[in-house]
C-alpha cells in the first residue's frame, strides 16, 4: 500500500474531542474540472459512537461523503444519506476503492501546493476545521474515482 507509506511521510492530523481526523487530502484535478475527490481517515478514540453528518468547504459549493456501489458490472456512487458512523474505538477511512468525499462545483481547480480548507461536522465532536493537502493526480484513488459517474 504505497498510499499508507505516503501518509506516514506527510502525516497531518486534526483533533476535536474524541475524534481524530488523519491526513485529509484532495486530488489535484485538470483545469476546468468542476468536481474533485477527497480522502481521509477518522478515528474515534472515545467510548461513544460519533457520526460525520456533513462537510463544508469554501473551495466548493458542496461536499458529500460518497460510497461506491457495485451494480452488475458498473460502479456508481451514492451519498451516505445518514452520515458516516464512526464506531467507539473505531476508525473509518473515506479512501480509495470505496468511500470518498466528493467536492462539487469547485470555485477553482485543485492545484498542488495551494491550500484547501474545510470543516467536518460531527454529531458529538462538533465542527472540526481541517486543511486538505492537494496531492498530484495519479495513484489508485484518482484512478478508481475516474471510473464512476458523476451525476450532473
Ligand atoms: Cu463520488
PDB file of C-alpha atoms and ligand atoms in Angstrom:
ATOM      1  CA  UNK A   1       0.000   0.000   0.000  1.00  0.00           C
ATOM      2  CA  UNK A   2       2.041   2.934  -1.226  1.00  0.00           C
ATOM      3  CA  UNK A   3      -0.729   5.267  -0.072  1.00  0.00           C
ATOM      4  CA  UNK A   4      -0.070   4.373   3.560  1.00  0.00           C
ATOM      5  CA  UNK A   5       3.644   4.959   3.130  1.00  0.00           C
ATOM      6  CA  UNK A   6       2.899   8.370   1.655  1.00  0.00           C
ATOM      7  CA  UNK A   7       0.547   9.142   4.525  1.00  0.00           C
ATOM      8  CA  UNK A   8       3.217   8.384   7.091  1.00  0.00           C
ATOM      9  CA  UNK A   9       5.595  10.814   5.466  1.00  0.00           C
ATOM     10  CA  UNK A  10       3.025  13.559   5.102  1.00  0.00           C
ATOM     11  CA  UNK A  11       1.113  12.851   8.314  1.00  0.00           C
ATOM     12  CA  UNK A  12      -1.127  15.589   9.467  1.00  0.00           C
ATOM     13  CA  UNK A  13      -3.925  15.301  11.980  1.00  0.00           C
ATOM     14  CA  UNK A  14      -6.764  17.361  13.397  1.00  0.00           C
ATOM     15  CA  UNK A  15      -8.403  16.604  16.732  1.00  0.00           C
ATOM     16  CA  UNK A  16     -11.612  17.643  18.387  1.00  0.00           C
ATOM     17  CA  UNK A  17     -12.967  15.968  21.464  1.00  0.00           C
ATOM     18  CA  UNK A  18     -12.598  12.253  20.889  1.00  0.00           C
ATOM     19  CA  UNK A  19     -12.313  12.431  17.136  1.00  0.00           C
ATOM     20  CA  UNK A  20      -9.026  12.454  15.231  1.00  0.00           C
ATOM     21  CA  UNK A  21      -9.040  13.292  11.527  1.00  0.00           C
ATOM     22  CA  UNK A  22      -5.979  11.852   9.866  1.00  0.00           C
ATOM     23  CA  UNK A  23      -4.373  13.075   6.658  1.00  0.00           C
ATOM     24  CA  UNK A  24      -7.214  14.787   4.777  1.00  0.00           C
ATOM     25  CA  UNK A  25      -6.259  15.152   1.124  1.00  0.00           C
ATOM     26  CA  UNK A  26      -7.835  16.134  -2.157  1.00  0.00           C
ATOM     27  CA  UNK A  27      -6.624  15.191  -5.611  1.00  0.00           C
ATOM     28  CA  UNK A  28      -5.382  17.812  -7.981  1.00  0.00           C
ATOM     29  CA  UNK A  29      -7.663  17.933 -10.996  1.00  0.00           C
ATOM     30  CA  UNK A  30      -7.297  19.026 -14.569  1.00  0.00           C
ATOM     31  CA  UNK A  31      -8.127  22.588 -15.491  1.00  0.00           C
ATOM     32  CA  UNK A  32     -11.805  23.082 -15.946  1.00  0.00           C
ATOM     33  CA  UNK A  33     -12.855  20.127 -13.819  1.00  0.00           C
ATOM     34  CA  UNK A  34     -15.821  21.042 -11.670  1.00  0.00           C
ATOM     35  CA  UNK A  35     -15.599  18.141  -9.265  1.00  0.00           C
ATOM     36  CA  UNK A  36     -12.833  16.840  -7.063  1.00  0.00           C
ATOM     37  CA  UNK A  37     -12.321  13.853  -4.827  1.00  0.00           C
ATOM     38  CA  UNK A  38     -11.020  13.878  -1.280  1.00  0.00           C
ATOM     39  CA  UNK A  39      -9.875  11.224   1.173  1.00  0.00           C
ATOM     40  CA  UNK A  40      -9.243  10.983   4.902  1.00  0.00           C
ATOM     41  CA  UNK A  41      -9.348   8.678   7.885  1.00  0.00           C
ATOM     42  CA  UNK A  42     -11.381   9.379  11.016  1.00  0.00           C
ATOM     43  CA  UNK A  43     -10.560   7.724  14.317  1.00  0.00           C
ATOM     44  CA  UNK A  44     -12.838   7.727  17.342  1.00  0.00           C
ATOM     45  CA  UNK A  45     -10.721   7.378  20.480  1.00  0.00           C
ATOM     46  CA  UNK A  46     -13.743   7.657  22.758  1.00  0.00           C
ATOM     47  CA  UNK A  47     -16.185   5.091  24.106  1.00  0.00           C
ATOM     48  CA  UNK A  48     -19.256   6.568  22.400  1.00  0.00           C
ATOM     49  CA  UNK A  49     -20.021   6.296  18.677  1.00  0.00           C
ATOM     50  CA  UNK A  50     -19.960   9.528  16.714  1.00  0.00           C
ATOM     51  CA  UNK A  51     -21.188  10.408  13.262  1.00  0.00           C
ATOM     52  CA  UNK A  52     -19.844  12.609  10.499  1.00  0.00           C
ATOM     53  CA  UNK A  53     -23.014  14.428   9.486  1.00  0.00           C
ATOM     54  CA  UNK A  54     -21.742  16.925   6.940  1.00  0.00           C
ATOM     55  CA  UNK A  55     -18.724  18.516   5.306  1.00  0.00           C
ATOM     56  CA  UNK A  56     -18.242  22.124   4.276  1.00  0.00           C
ATOM     57  CA  UNK A  57     -15.521  23.791   2.248  1.00  0.00           C
ATOM     58  CA  UNK A  58     -15.182  27.303   0.869  1.00  0.00           C
ATOM     59  CA  UNK A  59     -13.499  25.672  -2.151  1.00  0.00           C
ATOM     60  CA  UNK A  60     -16.703  24.000  -3.384  1.00  0.00           C
ATOM     61  CA  UNK A  61     -20.430  24.595  -3.499  1.00  0.00           C
ATOM     62  CA  UNK A  62     -20.983  21.299  -1.730  1.00  0.00           C
ATOM     63  CA  UNK A  63     -19.053  18.393  -0.288  1.00  0.00           C
ATOM     64  CA  UNK A  64     -20.611  14.988   0.228  1.00  0.00           C
ATOM     65  CA  UNK A  65     -19.417  11.723   1.710  1.00  0.00           C
ATOM     66  CA  UNK A  66     -19.874   9.155  -1.054  1.00  0.00           C
ATOM     67  CA  UNK A  67     -19.833   5.415  -1.233  1.00  0.00           C
ATOM     68  CA  UNK A  68     -19.299   3.312  -4.317  1.00  0.00           C
ATOM     69  CA  UNK A  69     -21.994   0.781  -5.052  1.00  0.00           C
ATOM     70  CA  UNK A  70     -21.399  -2.069  -7.445  1.00  0.00           C
ATOM     71  CA  UNK A  71     -24.380  -2.735  -9.684  1.00  0.00           C
ATOM     72  CA  UNK A  72     -23.852  -5.522 -12.143  1.00  0.00           C
ATOM     73  CA  UNK A  73     -20.649  -4.607 -13.958  1.00  0.00           C
ATOM     74  CA  UNK A  74     -20.823  -0.908 -13.155  1.00  0.00           C
ATOM     75  CA  UNK A  75     -19.862   1.115 -10.147  1.00  0.00           C
ATOM     76  CA  UNK A  76     -21.906   4.108  -9.231  1.00  0.00           C
ATOM     77  CA  UNK A  77     -21.671   6.340  -6.243  1.00  0.00           C
ATOM     78  CA  UNK A  78     -24.276   7.500  -3.819  1.00  0.00           C
ATOM     79  CA  UNK A  79     -24.251   9.786  -0.840  1.00  0.00           C
ATOM     80  CA  UNK A  80     -24.043   8.487   2.715  1.00  0.00           C
ATOM     81  CA  UNK A  81     -27.516   9.836   3.461  1.00  0.00           C
ATOM     82  CA  UNK A  82     -27.371   9.234   7.193  1.00  0.00           C
ATOM     83  CA  UNK A  83     -23.818  10.407   7.586  1.00  0.00           C
ATOM     84  CA  UNK A  84     -20.837   8.234   8.339  1.00  0.00           C
ATOM     85  CA  UNK A  85     -20.876   6.302  11.609  1.00  0.00           C
ATOM     86  CA  UNK A  86     -17.569   6.279  13.477  1.00  0.00           C
ATOM     87  CA  UNK A  87     -17.779   3.397  15.969  1.00  0.00           C
ATOM     88  CA  UNK A  88     -16.477   3.836  19.525  1.00  0.00           C
ATOM     89  CA  UNK A  89     -12.776   2.991  19.487  1.00  0.00           C
ATOM     90  CA  UNK A  90     -13.019   2.519  15.745  1.00  0.00           C
ATOM     91  CA  UNK A  91     -11.713   4.007  12.563  1.00  0.00           C
ATOM     92  CA  UNK A  92     -13.328   4.790   9.224  1.00  0.00           C
ATOM     93  CA  UNK A  93     -11.460   5.593   6.037  1.00  0.00           C
ATOM     94  CA  UNK A  94     -13.041   7.610   3.278  1.00  0.00           C
ATOM     95  CA  UNK A  95     -10.484   6.401   0.825  1.00  0.00           C
ATOM     96  CA  UNK A  96      -9.740   4.641  -2.383  1.00  0.00           C
ATOM     97  CA  UNK A  97     -11.768   1.707  -3.593  1.00  0.00           C
ATOM     98  CA  UNK A  98     -14.906   2.694  -1.797  1.00  0.00           C
ATOM     99  CA  UNK A  99     -15.764   5.733   0.195  1.00  0.00           C
ATOM    100  CA  UNK A 100     -14.554   9.197  -0.658  1.00  0.00           C
ATOM    101  CA  UNK A 101     -15.534  12.835  -0.397  1.00  0.00           C
ATOM    102  CA  UNK A 102     -16.937  14.486  -3.463  1.00  0.00           C
ATOM    103  CA  UNK A 103     -16.398  18.215  -3.905  1.00  0.00           C
ATOM    104  CA  UNK A 104     -18.803  19.641  -6.470  1.00  0.00           C
ATOM    105  CA  UNK A 105     -18.882  22.992  -8.255  1.00  0.00           C
ATOM    106  CA  UNK A 106     -15.311  23.889  -7.392  1.00  0.00           C
ATOM    107  CA  UNK A 107     -14.519  27.590  -7.176  1.00  0.00           C
ATOM    108  CA  UNK A 108     -11.190  26.744  -8.828  1.00  0.00           C
ATOM    109  CA  UNK A 109      -9.432  23.518  -9.800  1.00  0.00           C
ATOM    110  CA  UNK A 110      -7.389  21.953  -7.000  1.00  0.00           C
ATOM    111  CA  UNK A 111      -3.703  22.612  -7.548  1.00  0.00           C
ATOM    112  CA  UNK A 112      -0.759  21.023  -5.755  1.00  0.00           C
ATOM    113  CA  UNK A 113       0.650  23.415  -3.184  1.00  0.00           C
ATOM    114  CA  UNK A 114      -2.465  25.544  -2.882  1.00  0.00           C
ATOM    115  CA  UNK A 115      -4.450  25.427   0.345  1.00  0.00           C
ATOM    116  CA  UNK A 116      -7.892  23.849   0.547  1.00  0.00           C
ATOM    117  CA  UNK A 117      -9.712  24.269   3.823  1.00  0.00           C
ATOM    118  CA  UNK A 118     -12.828  22.598   5.098  1.00  0.00           C
ATOM    119  CA  UNK A 119     -14.868  21.783   8.158  1.00  0.00           C
ATOM    120  CA  UNK A 120     -16.097  18.352   9.190  1.00  0.00           C
ATOM    121  CA  UNK A 121     -19.253  18.448  11.283  1.00  0.00           C
ATOM    122  CA  UNK A 122     -19.757  15.630  13.771  1.00  0.00           C
ATOM    123  CA  UNK A 123     -22.818  14.852  15.851  1.00  0.00           C
ATOM    124  CA  UNK A 124     -20.823  14.823  19.096  1.00  0.00           C
ATOM    125  CA  UNK A 125     -17.406  16.324  18.393  1.00  0.00           C
ATOM    126  CA  UNK A 126     -18.956  19.293  16.591  1.00  0.00           C
ATOM    127  CA  UNK A 127     -17.136  21.308  13.967  1.00  0.00           C
ATOM    128  CA  UNK A 128     -13.596  20.228  13.143  1.00  0.00           C
ATOM    129  CA  UNK A 129     -11.670  22.564  10.828  1.00  0.00           C
ATOM    130  CA  UNK A 130      -9.135  20.783   8.613  1.00  0.00           C
ATOM    131  CA  UNK A 131      -6.618  21.627   5.928  1.00  0.00           C
ATOM    132  CA  UNK A 132      -6.636  19.348   2.922  1.00  0.00           C
ATOM    133  CA  UNK A 133      -3.312  18.675   1.247  1.00  0.00           C
ATOM    134  CA  UNK A 134      -3.619  18.698  -2.538  1.00  0.00           C
ATOM    135  CA  UNK A 135      -1.980  15.568  -3.891  1.00  0.00           C
ATOM    136  CA  UNK A 136      -0.924  15.108  -7.510  1.00  0.00           C
ATOM    137  CA  UNK A 137      -3.104  13.282  -9.998  1.00  0.00           C
ATOM    138  CA  UNK A 138      -2.270   9.607 -10.195  1.00  0.00           C
ATOM    139  CA  UNK A 139      -2.288   6.706  -7.791  1.00  0.00           C
ATOM    140  CA  UNK A 140      -5.176   4.420  -7.226  1.00  0.00           C
ATOM    141  CA  UNK A 141      -7.675   6.789  -5.541  1.00  0.00           C
ATOM    142  CA  UNK A 142      -7.881   9.096  -8.549  1.00  0.00           C
ATOM    143  CA  UNK A 143      -7.863   6.196 -10.973  1.00  0.00           C
ATOM    144  CA  UNK A 144     -10.667   4.429  -9.191  1.00  0.00           C
ATOM    145  CA  UNK A 145     -12.651   7.570  -8.805  1.00  0.00           C
ATOM    146  CA  UNK A 146     -12.411   8.277 -12.522  1.00  0.00           C
ATOM    147  CA  UNK A 147     -14.244   5.014 -13.124  1.00  0.00           C
ATOM    148  CA  UNK A 148     -17.560   6.097 -11.794  1.00  0.00           C
ATOM    149  CA  UNK A 149     -20.079   8.561 -12.990  1.00  0.00           C
ATOM    150  CA  UNK A 150     -20.745  11.982 -11.592  1.00  0.00           C
ATOM    151  CA  UNK A 151     -24.447  12.635 -11.643  1.00  0.00           C
ATOM    152  CA  UNK A 152     -24.630  16.063 -13.207  1.00  0.00           C
TER     153      UNK A 152
HETATM  154 CU1  LIG B   1     -18.128  10.458  -5.739  1.00  0.00          CU
END
